[in-house]
Structure formats: C-alpha cells, structure tokens
C-alpha cells in the first residue's frame, strides 16, 4: 500500500482540478494528456515489458474507435456498453494477428505490425457500407447517462470527459503496475532480454507475447473509443494513420521504455510541447519529436526517466 | 486485352522507380543490418534538389541526376558517420527508432524550409507518350526506366568487378570475417549508406517530373521500399530490382482488376504474406 | 446599404483555415481573400479583430481550434474551415456552442442538411457543382456515357455521389466509377479502365496536385472524351491552368469567376492580381465575401452571437459573389442558393462559358488534346 501513496496524491489532486479550473480549453489539454498517457502506458505493456515494438498500434486504437461509434450510430447502443464490445473485437483481432506475426523477430515484427495497421486502415477506407469510408462518421449526441433513475451527466460539458479520461489514464497506469509486479511481468522481461533463453527455460513465447498484446490492445482500444466520443468525429486516416502509432512509440521511448512512469513523463512532455509549438511551428512540432528521439536513443536509451533515475543513483552512491 | 497490356507496361515502368529506392534500402541493410526508415525522406530531398535545380538553373531533371546523386551521397555519409554508426551494436528496434527520428527531422525541416505546398515540375515532355501498338508508354517514365537500368547496371558492375565492391559484399556477408581480412568495415558502412542515399536521391530526381513534391512524400516511398526489399530478399540487389518491378506490376493490375482504392491494400497483403511464408524473400538468404 | 448605417464598431471573428498541411496552397488563397476583406471592412468603419487558427488540414485539429475560439477567445462568429472533412465536426461543435459559423467553400452536402440553426454556407453544396457541370456539357451536345473519377475523401466522394445521382435522373449511363486514394504517383491503370469504357463525358473531382497528374496521364494514354469536367477545387486553381499542355479545353464548375458580371467581381480580381501576382480562384472570393458578411452582421448585432445569427438569417447582400441570401430549400438549411458557373480554359485563360447570362465566350466542344 505504501507504494501506492505517491500515486494517490497526484491522482487525488487531478480529481479536484475541475472544481477550481473551469476553462474548457485547460480541461481540453488535460483530456489530451490523459489520452496520451493511457496510450503510452498501453503500448508499454507490449513494447516496454515484452520488448515487441509494434509500430502499428493505431490498428487497435482505430478498432476501438470505429467499433464503439458504429454500434452507437447504427444500433443505438450507448457507449458505456458499446465500448466493451469494441474492445472485445479489437482484442480478438489482435490475438489473431499476434498468433501469426509473433514468429517474426525484431525488425521483421516491426514491419509486419506496420503492414497490419495499414491493411486495417485501407480496409476501413474502402468498406464504405460499414465505415462510411473517407467521409468518416460524425457522432450523434450521446444519450444522457442515468443510473437508477438519477441523471449523472448529459455530456454537455468537458467535466464528464475529464473524469472519464482521468479514470482511464489511472487504469492504464494501474495495469502497468500490475503487470510489472506479476509473474507475467517476469516472463515478459525474460522474453525481452533473451527470447531463446526464455524459450529454453520452458516459457511459452507466443502465449505470453499474446497475453501482453491482448492487454495492450484492450487498453489501446478502450482509449480509442474514449477519444472518438470526445472528438465526436472519426475518419480512417485520423485513427488508423501511422502517425498515431509513431506517437505512441515516441511517448514511451522518450519517457523511458519499460518503466511505469516513463510513458507518463513522455506523454506530458509531448502533449505540452505540441500545444505550445502549434502556434510557432505548426505541424513541425514533429521536428522536435524527431530531435528528442535521436537524442534519447544516442544519449539516454532508457529515456528521461532512466536518465533521472541514473542521476539519482549516482548521487546516492556518492554520499 | 489492351487494358491488361497497358496495365503491365505501366506497372513495370513505375516499378523501376520502386526498385531504385529498394536497392538503396537493401544495400544499407545488407552491409549494416540497419533498416533505414528515413529512405523515403532521402528520396524527398533528392526531389527537392531536382526541383530547385530545374526552377533556378533550368537543368533538366534527367540530367541533374549527376548532381543530385553526389550531393545525397555526402548527406548519407554524414548521417552515417555522425548518427547511425553509434547504434550499429544497439537493439535493432532502437536503430529503427533512430532512423524514424532522422526521417521526422528531415521531413519537418523540409516543411519549415519549403512549406508544405505541393510543387509541380513541368517539362515539355511531362505528358508525352510513345505508342507501342495499342499500349502507350509515358515518355518521362521511359527515360526514368532506362536511366534506372543504367544505374543498376553500373551498381552491379561496381559490386562484382571492383575491389571496393568486393569489400562491401564481404562486409555484408560476414562483418567480422571481412574485418579480419583487412576490410575497413567502418568505411564500408559509410560508403554503403552514402550509396544508398545516392540511389534514393536518383530515384527522387527521376520521379520528380511525373509526380509532385512535398515534404511528407517520403513516408509512402519508405513503406513501398520495405515491401520491395522484403519481397526481393533483404540484402539482395537483384532481389530488390525484381521486387520493385513485381510490386509495380501488382499495384497496376490490382488497380484495374480489384479497384483503384484497393491497390495499396493488395501490396500490403502481399507484404504480409511474404513476411509470414518466406521472410527471406525471393532471393534472400535464410537468416533468423 | 447596411454599411452606411454602421458607426465604427469593433468585432471579434474567428477564422479556421488550412494554413499548413496538404491543402496549404488553397488555404493561402482563402487567407488572401480574408486579407482583402479586412481592408474593405476597415474602410467601411468596421474594426475586425481576427483570431486565426490553423487546422493543418486535420478534422480533429479544426475541432480543437473551434473550441478554443469559442470558449477561450470568445469570438462572435466563425468563418471557415476550408475543407469538407474539417468542416464536418466543426459545424456540429459550433451548433452545440450556439456560435454562428459561415462556411465559405466546403461542398459536402450534409453540412447544411442537419437542421442546424447556426450553420450557414455561402457556396453551393456539392450537387450544384455536379449539376452545373453536367448541364453545361449536355447543352453542348448529346452524351450517353458518363465516367466519374474522384478521390476517396469527403469532398471527392460527396461530389461524385451527386454526379452519379444526376446521371441516374437524366438518363446518362454510368460506365466508370473510379475512386482513387489520393497521393498516388500512378493513375494510369485507373485511366486505362476509364478509356476502355469509352465515355462521352468524364467528371472528375480532385485537388490540384492530383488534377495535374490525372490530366497528364490522361493525355499520355490518349483518353479523349467529348468533354472533361472538373468539379471545382483543383481544376479551378491557377496552378492547374498554368499547365498549358493539359488544361486547354477543360471545363470546370466553379463558384465564382472574375468575368461573372457580379458587382465588383472584376475589380476584386484585378486588385487580387496586383497584390498577390496571381489570379484569384473562387476560394478567395468566397472567403472575402464570407468574412465581409459575418463581420457586418457581428457589427450590427454588437457582438451578440444570437443577434448575429438572426442578421445572417434575415439579411441579403449583393457583392462580388452576386446575390446572397441564406434560405431553406430542398432539405438544406441556411444555404445560399448560389448559382454555379462553368468555366473553360481557352488559350491559357479561364473564361466563363455557362450559364448563358454569365457567359463571356463560346465553349469549345468537343474536347481535343493540344
């Protein structure tokens, strides 16, 4: 429990924010932050813990988004049920993809993950009857959320999205925590460090990799659904595009891959940077991402978090 | 029948360009085992060089290749010695991320420098064609194909007949053994990356008259190049040539017989199938 | 005139535009139109504080931009965005926030078909582009077979859809329906398909870069229908027209031309030419007039959003875009019944050839490659 305390305080502080800050723009930035954190933490389960770098995670993000949206628009199923169905679909497809692609090693796996995401994107683009193709789907108004007759929210302000986003980010961080400390976490670490050695020790490679992928895809799809309802409009390039995948990877690499706090830090840095730079550099904020990634890979392969941890260790050792 | 023939011929011609980009990528991979995610961005730089040489100095794109290639060679060599060389022993995933980062820097610097306006390079022969029976061959693409063949031929000759070429192939085959034999493998790395970049630049110069130029054009070329290289076999120059032509043809035929919007999908499906069924590609050596 | 009745008033208007990104060149023509409008508004005593946001061509960013303009910058009204895909989520958010929004050029029909009270559009919706172009062609000579080639984006798909509907209603046979993914270097297969179907008329919907590539390759392949019609966007841009080898004789539907005969149109074109060294496409005129109308209404309503909306609803104008009045018709709401013109490139110049009352030249028909 002591371990959870340093997390509980900021989480509580964040929960109180909407009571003091009313500006929709500020809340919007927080929500973007929560989405980025959730996505980074989701990717971390597969990329950081299991060492399988997927540059095609946008596939699960988009499946979550489209799944929940289509269910709402076509069948009138409210998001709080539709989301779970979308997540289930994403996980099933992810497991199928994992089953066939996990035999590939290192860079080949990366390429395969890109190909899968592109295939799904192009399928969404062309399957007009289901997805409306390039025109995208404009979300209709969400039905008010009622529990036992009392209305909780009618979704007309940013506050419900803020709390949901916060919950989602906390959930993904918690999942990372849980995985890291569990037996699964140890197996994944073994696979990451040396796949063949792990295999010779009797660890079922594909099974554990798939477990990591399943968890990762589920969290990603969940975030995708949330983001879709928040923005209220989805189209194939926006949710399945390779930039979404790359941003997820960058969040983790820059922050610190394989740690729980790394993706969090990475998300904060990247979201704040892009908003700040949007005025001056417009789209070229990606330039800064590029420079950061190069710097991190060359100078601090464990990301900012690893760098800071190293510094602290050195300081402690010097005493 | 006419449609089928036209499709095949057009596909082969454009496949030549894909092949050129793929050859650069496969050369780099062969020698350094690095998958260069910035290959498309190098093509983009080649395109911009060609555009400005044409607009400012009036040099025809097919002639300015002789200027663009050395320029890109130097850029590639610089990138290799300063950045890529430092990660040759790192995890392949990290190498990929480094090249992704380089790609982002290149494309966004181009965006800041040149704006994201689409540039069009118009020559007098930009829409001309030559008739071959019922088939019409695009004049610029024909020149492109011929020059690509010449460059590829020169490259084969270089690799097969010169000492440096042998050294590169030795390094690609077995880095440590080559080093023991006295090959300066570090220089080979620089040379390979420089050559790969020069080839990308050439591809950019050759395709500039028939396409349009904008900072993000690289991404699609990089992905296409991967497909070409994996199909042909990582590290095989002949494989990449073959792969390029095959992909060009498949794309063309898919556009006609399945649907224009589906042609990329078909290419990626082929890609996935090759990765799963025969990852070493058509001509590559089996490697884990 | 309304202008004469206004005292020097200050208004806050938000502009969402594609300043960077793939559509930046067209975004620039809109920016130029906005610039000229600001100067004229100042001369008329209306000080406009413009807050500009760049949607970089992405719908999500357009939505963020609107949120910011509406909640943080407290604008009275919004003009823009440019593309149909950006306008999609943006108009919904504008309606939700009860802020009047005036769309200058986006063609997707649904934008003014959702029974929204705060969303206005000055240009004709997509069906106008298709029907004007096809009407013009059918008036020139009989045609039986129609081929439609379009990019599979919001704009391309919705405009092509209206062309197909037109064909069904007017007895044209649809012999080719080719949706392409934009940004490809090679459309030859698509065009070969179209050529083998031997169409009389080819209707195309593309932005500039693809328009140029498509026409180049069409010429290579010797695709020669009786008429090529471009549905606005790329085919009306000066960049396309400048490609003399491939633009000669191409018909294009457009929302505005300098020789349309509308009050001030010619002068606007000359002024634009002198300032920016290039001919204005319809986007500049739409942008100019949209900002002018929105600012005037905001001034009249003293920056009150609902009163601005009422002013837009009740007003009518007669400027460089001709008579403008936002009405409900045929399932559209707050839509200006804008007449679509058809132009043709003749000797490297764009001339209006349809409808008769705006035509300044006789159309060249049938089409022949140079």
GROMACS .gro file of C-alpha atoms in nm, chain C:
model
  370
  608UNK     CA    1  -2.678   4.976  -4.781
  609UNK     CA    2  -2.612   4.837  -4.437
  610UNK     CA    3  -2.259   4.976  -4.441
  611UNK     CA    4  -2.373   5.334  -4.440
  612UNK     CA    5  -2.573   5.283  -4.123
  613UNK     CA    6  -2.287   5.144  -3.916
  614UNK     CA    7  -2.072   5.350  -3.687
  615UNK     CA    8  -1.711   5.250  -3.624
  616UNK     CA    9  -1.763   4.921  -3.445
  617UNK     CA   10  -1.519   4.656  -3.329
  618UNK     CA   11  -1.598   4.290  -3.372
  619UNK     CA   12  -1.422   3.961  -3.292
  620UNK     CA   13  -1.430   3.697  -3.559
  621UNK     CA   14  -1.257   3.361  -3.558
  622UNK     CA   15  -1.113   3.216  -3.878
  623UNK     CA   16  -1.029   2.848  -3.918
  624UNK     CA   17  -0.817   2.778  -4.223
  625UNK     CA   18  -0.570   2.522  -4.358
  626UNK     CA   19  -0.258   2.735  -4.337
  627UNK     CA   20  -0.022   2.438  -4.328
  628UNK     CA   21  -0.067   2.083  -4.437
  629UNK     CA   22  -0.154   1.933  -4.771
  630UNK     CA   23  -0.420   2.191  -4.853
  631UNK     CA   24  -0.199   2.485  -4.765
  632UNK     CA   25  -0.186   2.633  -5.117
  633UNK     CA   26  -0.564   2.663  -5.134
  634UNK     CA   27  -0.568   2.777  -4.772
  635UNK     CA   28  -0.342   3.057  -4.882
  636UNK     CA   29  -0.591   3.175  -5.143
  637UNK     CA   30  -0.854   3.192  -4.870
  638UNK     CA   31  -0.616   3.386  -4.644
  639UNK     CA   32  -0.560   3.634  -4.922
  640UNK     CA   33  -0.934   3.679  -4.961
  641UNK     CA   34  -0.967   3.736  -4.588
  642UNK     CA   35  -0.690   3.996  -4.601
  643UNK     CA   36  -0.867   4.197  -4.870
  644UNK     CA   37  -1.196   4.174  -4.683
  645UNK     CA   38  -1.035   4.310  -4.367
  646UNK     CA   39  -0.909   4.612  -4.557
  647UNK     CA   40  -1.250   4.685  -4.702
  648UNK     CA   41  -1.423   4.637  -4.369
  649UNK     CA   42  -1.184   4.882  -4.210
  650UNK     CA   43  -1.266   5.133  -4.479
  651UNK     CA   44  -1.634   5.088  -4.401
  652UNK     CA   45  -1.569   5.162  -4.035
  653UNK     CA   46  -1.576   4.809  -3.901
  654UNK     CA   47  -1.269   4.713  -3.700
  655UNK     CA   48  -1.233   4.340  -3.709
  656UNK     CA   49  -1.022   4.160  -3.454
  657UNK     CA   50  -0.946   3.836  -3.631
  658UNK     CA   51  -0.824   3.532  -3.442
  659UNK     CA   52  -0.688   3.284  -3.691
  660UNK     CA   53  -0.646   2.916  -3.624
  661UNK     CA   54  -0.469   2.663  -3.843
  662UNK     CA   55  -0.640   2.327  -3.872
  663UNK     CA   56  -0.338   2.184  -4.060
  664UNK     CA   57  -0.588   2.001  -4.280
  665UNK     CA   58  -0.695   1.767  -3.998
  666UNK     CA   59  -1.053   1.748  -3.874
  667UNK     CA   60  -0.956   1.688  -3.512
  668UNK     CA   61  -0.743   1.998  -3.508
  669UNK     CA   62  -1.021   2.200  -3.667
  670UNK     CA   63  -1.245   2.088  -3.385
  671UNK     CA   64  -0.986   2.187  -3.123
  672UNK     CA   65  -0.946   2.519  -3.297
  673UNK     CA   66  -1.318   2.587  -3.282
  674UNK     CA   67  -1.332   2.500  -2.915
  675UNK     CA   68  -1.053   2.740  -2.844
  676UNK     CA   69  -1.205   3.022  -3.049
  677UNK     CA   70  -1.544   2.981  -2.895
  678UNK     CA   71  -1.454   2.933  -2.532
  679UNK     CA   72  -1.119   3.098  -2.481
  680UNK     CA   73  -1.122   3.377  -2.739
  681UNK     CA   74  -1.493   3.448  -2.719
  682UNK     CA   75  -1.545   3.523  -3.083
  683UNK     CA   76  -1.880   3.639  -3.208
  684UNK     CA   77  -1.877   3.425  -3.518
  685UNK     CA   78  -1.657   3.189  -3.715
  686UNK     CA   79  -1.565   3.181  -4.082
  687UNK     CA   80  -1.425   2.858  -4.226
  688UNK     CA   81  -1.292   2.593  -4.223
  689UNK     CA   82  -1.179   2.526  -4.576
  690UNK     CA   83  -1.224   2.155  -4.642
  691UNK     CA   84  -1.534   1.941  -4.608
  692UNK     CA   85  -1.359   1.696  -4.381
  693UNK     CA   86  -1.259   1.970  -4.137
  694UNK     CA   87  -1.600   2.132  -4.153
  695UNK     CA   88  -1.769   1.806  -4.056
  696UNK     CA   89  -1.704   1.802  -3.682
  697UNK     CA   90  -1.660   2.176  -3.661
  698UNK     CA   91  -2.015   2.272  -3.755
  699UNK     CA   92  -2.156   2.031  -3.504
  700UNK     CA   93  -1.949   2.189  -3.228
  701UNK     CA   94  -2.047   2.537  -3.345
  702UNK     CA   95  -2.413   2.445  -3.324
  703UNK     CA   96  -2.364   2.297  -2.979
  704UNK     CA   97  -2.194   2.612  -2.860
  705UNK     CA   98  -2.451   2.834  -3.030
  706UNK     CA   99  -2.195   3.024  -3.232
  707UNK     CA  100  -2.279   3.127  -3.588
  708UNK     CA  101  -2.045   2.976  -3.844
  709UNK     CA  102  -2.027   3.068  -4.211
  710UNK     CA  103  -1.871   2.812  -4.443
  711UNK     CA  104  -1.702   2.972  -4.744
  712UNK     CA  105  -1.629   2.678  -4.975
  713UNK     CA  106  -1.672   2.328  -4.830
  714UNK     CA  107  -1.901   2.137  -5.062
  715UNK     CA  108  -2.023   1.835  -4.864
  716UNK     CA  109  -2.400   1.848  -4.871
  717UNK     CA  110  -2.466   1.721  -4.518
  718UNK     CA  111  -2.307   2.030  -4.365
  719UNK     CA  112  -2.625   2.231  -4.419
  720UNK     CA  113  -2.864   1.939  -4.409
  721UNK     CA  114  -2.866   1.870  -4.040
  722UNK     CA  115  -3.133   2.117  -3.934
  723UNK     CA  116  -2.873   2.330  -3.762
  724UNK     CA  117  -2.964   2.689  -3.682
  725UNK     CA  118  -2.617   2.835  -3.653
  726UNK     CA  119  -2.451   2.690  -3.962
  727UNK     CA  120  -2.452   2.891  -4.284
  728UNK     CA  121  -2.287   2.830  -4.617
  729UNK     CA  122  -2.225   3.074  -4.897
  730UNK     CA  123  -2.109   2.843  -5.173
  731UNK     CA  124  -2.333   2.593  -5.340
  732UNK     CA  125  -2.333   2.241  -5.198
  733UNK     CA  126  -2.179   1.956  -5.396
  734UNK     CA  127  -2.484   1.880  -5.605
  735UNK     CA  128  -2.461   2.227  -5.758
  736UNK     CA  129  -2.108   2.158  -5.881
  737UNK     CA  130  -2.213   1.836  -6.047
  738UNK     CA  131  -2.538   1.951  -6.199
  739UNK     CA  132  -2.399   2.275  -6.338
  740UNK     CA  133  -2.106   2.099  -6.500
  741UNK     CA  134  -2.321   1.825  -6.646
  742UNK     CA  135  -2.598   2.063  -6.753
  743UNK     CA  136  -2.342   2.271  -6.937
  744UNK     CA  137  -2.199   1.969  -7.115
  745UNK     CA  138  -2.536   1.829  -7.214
  746UNK     CA  139  -2.627   2.169  -7.353
  747UNK     CA  140  -2.326   2.148  -7.583
  748UNK     CA  141  -2.403   1.814  -7.737
  749UNK     CA  142  -2.565   1.479  -7.676
  750UNK     CA  143  -2.390   1.244  -7.436
  751UNK     CA  144  -2.482   0.896  -7.324
  752UNK     CA  145  -2.193   0.763  -7.118
  753UNK     CA  146  -2.054   0.918  -6.803
  754UNK     CA  147  -1.733   0.826  -6.622
  755UNK     CA  148  -1.670   0.959  -6.272
  756UNK     CA  149  -1.316   0.974  -6.132
  757UNK     CA  150  -1.270   1.109  -5.781
  758UNK     CA  151  -1.054   1.097  -5.475
  759UNK     CA  152  -1.198   0.892  -5.195
  760UNK     CA  153  -1.214   1.176  -4.945
  761UNK     CA  154  -1.514   1.355  -4.804
  762UNK     CA  155  -1.514   1.616  -5.076
  763UNK     CA  156  -1.449   1.376  -5.364
  764UNK     CA  157  -1.698   1.114  -5.254
  765UNK     CA  158  -1.985   1.352  -5.183
  766UNK     CA  159  -1.941   1.545  -5.507
  767UNK     CA  160  -1.910   1.225  -5.710
  768UNK     CA  161  -2.223   1.092  -5.543
  769UNK     CA  162  -2.421   1.389  -5.665
  770UNK     CA  163  -2.284   1.340  -6.017
  771UNK     CA  164  -2.399   0.978  -6.012
  772UNK     CA  165  -2.741   1.085  -5.890
  773UNK     CA  166  -2.760   1.335  -6.171
  774UNK     CA  167  -2.672   1.068  -6.422
  775UNK     CA  168  -2.947   0.842  -6.295
  776UNK     CA  169  -3.202   1.120  -6.315
  777UNK     CA  170  -3.102   1.239  -6.659
  778UNK     CA  171  -3.059   0.919  -6.849
  779UNK     CA  172  -2.680   0.910  -6.853
  780UNK     CA  173  -2.520   0.570  -6.830
  781UNK     CA  174  -2.253   0.540  -6.562
  782UNK     CA  175  -1.977   0.346  -6.736
  783UNK     CA  176  -1.693   0.400  -6.489
  784UNK     CA  177  -1.688   0.479  -6.118
  785UNK     CA  178  -1.329   0.512  -6.006
  786UNK     CA  179  -1.245   0.624  -5.656
  787UNK     CA  180  -0.872   0.663  -5.610
  788UNK     CA  181  -0.659   0.713  -5.299
  789UNK     CA  182  -0.502   1.049  -5.343
  790UNK     CA  183  -0.128   1.090  -5.346
  791UNK     CA  184  -0.051   0.804  -5.577
  792UNK     CA  185   0.212   0.866  -5.845
  793UNK     CA  186   0.035   0.644  -6.091
  794UNK     CA  187  -0.323   0.667  -6.205
  795UNK     CA  188  -0.262   0.508  -6.538
  796UNK     CA  189  -0.447   0.187  -6.457
  797UNK     CA  190  -0.750   0.380  -6.340
  798UNK     CA  191  -0.746   0.594  -6.652
  799UNK     CA  192  -0.694   0.293  -6.877
  800UNK     CA  193  -1.008   0.142  -6.726
  801UNK     CA  194  -1.194   0.463  -6.795
  802UNK     CA  195  -1.064   0.478  -7.150
  803UNK     CA  196  -1.176   0.125  -7.223
  804UNK     CA  197  -1.530   0.218  -7.121
  805UNK     CA  198  -1.533   0.484  -7.393
  806UNK     CA  199  -1.715   0.757  -7.201
  807UNK     CA  200  -1.859   1.067  -7.366
  808UNK     CA  201  -1.807   1.276  -7.055
  809UNK     CA  202  -1.552   1.237  -6.777
  810UNK     CA  203  -1.641   1.409  -6.450
  811UNK     CA  204  -1.351   1.447  -6.210
  812UNK     CA  205  -1.320   1.562  -5.852
  813UNK     CA  206  -0.967   1.628  -5.733
  814UNK     CA  207  -0.746   1.878  -5.562
  815UNK     CA  208  -0.475   2.049  -5.765
  816UNK     CA  209  -0.183   1.807  -5.748
  817UNK     CA  210  -0.389   1.506  -5.844
  818UNK     CA  211  -0.575   1.706  -6.107
  819UNK     CA  212  -0.244   1.778  -6.277
  820UNK     CA  213  -0.122   1.419  -6.255
  821UNK     CA  214  -0.452   1.280  -6.375
  822UNK     CA  215  -0.467   1.508  -6.677
  823UNK     CA  216  -0.103   1.446  -6.764
  824UNK     CA  217  -0.158   1.076  -6.759
  825UNK     CA  218  -0.490   1.109  -6.940
  826UNK     CA  219  -0.305   1.286  -7.220
  827UNK     CA  220  -0.033   1.020  -7.222
  828UNK     CA  221  -0.293   0.749  -7.258
  829UNK     CA  222  -0.486   0.948  -7.518
  830UNK     CA  223  -0.808   0.937  -7.320
  831UNK     CA  224  -1.031   1.163  -7.529
  832UNK     CA  225  -1.390   1.201  -7.426
  833UNK     CA  226  -1.613   1.473  -7.572
  834UNK     CA  227  -1.570   1.670  -7.251
  835UNK     CA  228  -1.368   1.672  -6.931
  836UNK     CA  229  -1.544   1.839  -6.639
  837UNK     CA  230  -1.371   1.921  -6.315
  838UNK     CA  231  -1.590   1.958  -6.009
  839UNK     CA  232  -1.440   2.271  -5.855
  840UNK     CA  233  -1.133   2.259  -5.629
  841UNK     CA  234  -0.819   2.157  -5.817
  842UNK     CA  235  -0.941   2.223  -6.166
  843UNK     CA  236  -1.017   2.588  -6.091
  844UNK     CA  237  -0.677   2.667  -5.947
  845UNK     CA  238  -0.428   2.886  -6.135
  846UNK     CA  239  -0.161   2.622  -6.083
  847UNK     CA  240  -0.362   2.378  -6.290
  848UNK     CA  241  -0.450   2.632  -6.554
  849UNK     CA  242  -0.082   2.717  -6.592
  850UNK     CA  243  -0.008   2.367  -6.719
  851UNK     CA  244  -0.096   2.468  -7.074
  852UNK     CA  245  -0.044   2.127  -7.229
  853UNK     CA  246  -0.310   1.966  -7.022
  854UNK     CA  247  -0.551   2.236  -6.912
  855UNK     CA  248  -0.663   2.363  -7.252
  856UNK     CA  249  -1.031   2.296  -7.311
  857UNK     CA  250  -1.106   2.156  -6.968
  858UNK     CA  251  -1.441   2.259  -6.825
  859UNK     CA  252  -1.471   2.326  -6.456
  860UNK     CA  253  -1.756   2.404  -6.222
  861UNK     CA  254  -1.680   2.696  -6.004
  862UNK     CA  255  -1.849   2.920  -5.753
  863UNK     CA  256  -1.703   3.239  -5.893
  864UNK     CA  257  -1.518   3.388  -6.185
  865UNK     CA  258  -1.391   3.737  -6.246
  866UNK     CA  259  -1.599   3.779  -6.558
  867UNK     CA  260  -1.921   3.657  -6.399
  868UNK     CA  261  -2.070   4.003  -6.418
  869UNK     CA  262  -2.136   4.028  -6.044
  870UNK     CA  263  -2.085   4.370  -5.887
  871UNK     CA  264  -1.719   4.430  -5.810
  872UNK     CA  265  -1.603   4.088  -5.927
  873UNK     CA  266  -1.376   4.221  -6.196
  874UNK     CA  267  -1.228   4.486  -5.969
  875UNK     CA  268  -1.170   4.228  -5.698
  876UNK     CA  269  -0.979   4.011  -5.945
  877UNK     CA  270  -0.764   4.300  -6.062
  878UNK     CA  271  -0.689   4.407  -5.708
  879UNK     CA  272  -0.601   4.049  -5.611
  880UNK     CA  273  -0.380   4.011  -5.916
  881UNK     CA  274  -0.188   4.326  -5.837
  882UNK     CA  275  -0.146   4.232  -5.471
  883UNK     CA  276  -0.065   3.866  -5.494
  884UNK     CA  277   0.062   3.830  -5.850
  885UNK     CA  278  -0.177   3.555  -5.944
  886UNK     CA  279  -0.538   3.524  -6.050
  887UNK     CA  280  -0.783   3.462  -5.766
  888UNK     CA  281  -0.961   3.125  -5.765
  889UNK     CA  282  -1.317   3.107  -5.638
  890UNK     CA  283  -1.189   3.028  -5.290
  891UNK     CA  284  -1.061   3.382  -5.247
  892UNK     CA  285  -1.389   3.536  -5.350
  893UNK     CA  286  -1.590   3.307  -5.122
  894UNK     CA  287  -1.356   3.383  -4.834
  895UNK     CA  288  -1.371   3.757  -4.895
  896UNK     CA  289  -1.748   3.771  -4.909
  897UNK     CA  290  -1.793   3.535  -4.612
  898UNK     CA  291  -1.577   3.742  -4.382
  899UNK     CA  292  -1.739   4.061  -4.502
  900UNK     CA  293  -2.089   3.933  -4.436
  901UNK     CA  294  -2.003   3.781  -4.098
  902UNK     CA  295  -1.827   4.096  -3.979
  903UNK     CA  296  -2.109   4.321  -4.094
  904UNK     CA  297  -2.363   4.110  -3.908
  905UNK     CA  298  -2.148   4.094  -3.598
  906UNK     CA  299  -2.113   4.471  -3.605
  907UNK     CA  300  -2.486   4.520  -3.649
  908UNK     CA  301  -2.553   4.279  -3.363
  909UNK     CA  302  -2.293   4.442  -3.141
  910UNK     CA  303  -2.105   4.116  -3.095
  911UNK     CA  304  -2.408   3.926  -2.973
  912UNK     CA  305  -2.399   3.573  -3.113
  913UNK     CA  306  -2.772   3.516  -3.139
  914UNK     CA  307  -2.836   3.854  -3.294
  915UNK     CA  308  -2.556   3.787  -3.543
  916UNK     CA  309  -2.725   3.465  -3.635
  917UNK     CA  310  -3.054   3.646  -3.684
  918UNK     CA  311  -2.883   3.904  -3.902
  919UNK     CA  312  -2.733   3.629  -4.118
  920UNK     CA  313  -3.070   3.463  -4.144
  921UNK     CA  314  -3.262   3.773  -4.239
  922UNK     CA  315  -3.010   3.965  -4.443
  923UNK     CA  316  -2.934   3.978  -4.808
  924UNK     CA  317  -2.628   4.102  -4.987
  925UNK     CA  318  -2.518   4.170  -5.340
  926UNK     CA  319  -2.144   4.176  -5.374
  927UNK     CA  320  -1.873   4.002  -5.571
  928UNK     CA  321  -2.047   3.668  -5.522
  929UNK     CA  322  -2.368   3.802  -5.663
  930UNK     CA  323  -2.694   3.798  -5.467
  931UNK     CA  324  -2.654   3.619  -5.133
  932UNK     CA  325  -2.942   3.511  -4.912
  933UNK     CA  326  -2.943   3.222  -4.667
  934UNK     CA  327  -3.262   3.024  -4.705
  935UNK     CA  328  -3.407   2.681  -4.650
  936UNK     CA  329  -3.475   2.476  -4.962
  937UNK     CA  330  -3.471   2.113  -5.079
  938UNK     CA  331  -3.375   1.988  -4.734
  939UNK     CA  332  -3.095   2.241  -4.694
  940UNK     CA  333  -3.100   2.499  -4.418
  941UNK     CA  334  -2.931   2.839  -4.412
  942UNK     CA  335  -2.792   2.768  -4.753
  943UNK     CA  336  -2.725   3.038  -5.005
  944UNK     CA  337  -2.883   2.942  -5.336
  945UNK     CA  338  -2.563   3.012  -5.519
  946UNK     CA  339  -2.557   2.969  -5.896
  947UNK     CA  340  -2.264   2.758  -6.004
  948UNK     CA  341  -2.076   2.876  -6.309
  949UNK     CA  342  -1.887   2.664  -6.555
  950UNK     CA  343  -1.558   2.783  -6.697
  951UNK     CA  344  -1.332   2.658  -6.967
  952UNK     CA  345  -0.961   2.712  -7.016
  953UNK     CA  346  -0.917   2.879  -7.353
  954UNK     CA  347  -0.571   2.990  -7.467
  955UNK     CA  348  -0.445   2.958  -7.112
  956UNK     CA  349  -0.717   3.182  -6.974
  957UNK     CA  350  -1.017   3.089  -6.767
  958UNK     CA  351  -1.341   3.212  -6.922
  959UNK     CA  352  -1.698   3.168  -6.809
  960UNK     CA  353  -1.899   2.966  -7.059
  961UNK     CA  354  -2.220   2.878  -6.871
  962UNK     CA  355  -2.491   2.971  -6.783
  963UNK     CA  356  -2.576   3.196  -7.074
  964UNK     CA  357  -2.638   3.506  -6.867
  965UNK     CA  358  -2.285   3.498  -6.726
  966UNK     CA  359  -2.105   3.353  -7.029
  967UNK     CA  360  -1.841   3.566  -7.197
  968UNK     CA  361  -1.718   3.316  -7.450
  969UNK     CA  362  -1.843   3.031  -7.658
  970UNK     CA  363  -1.737   2.691  -7.526
  971UNK     CA  364  -1.504   2.476  -7.736
  972UNK     CA  365  -1.657   2.138  -7.793
  973UNK     CA  366  -1.582   1.853  -7.834
  974UNK     CA  367  -1.257   1.824  -7.642
  975UNK     CA  368  -0.931   1.769  -7.826
  976UNK     CA  369  -0.579   1.735  -7.687
  977UNK     CA  370  -0.337   2.005  -7.790
   0.00000   0.00000   0.00000
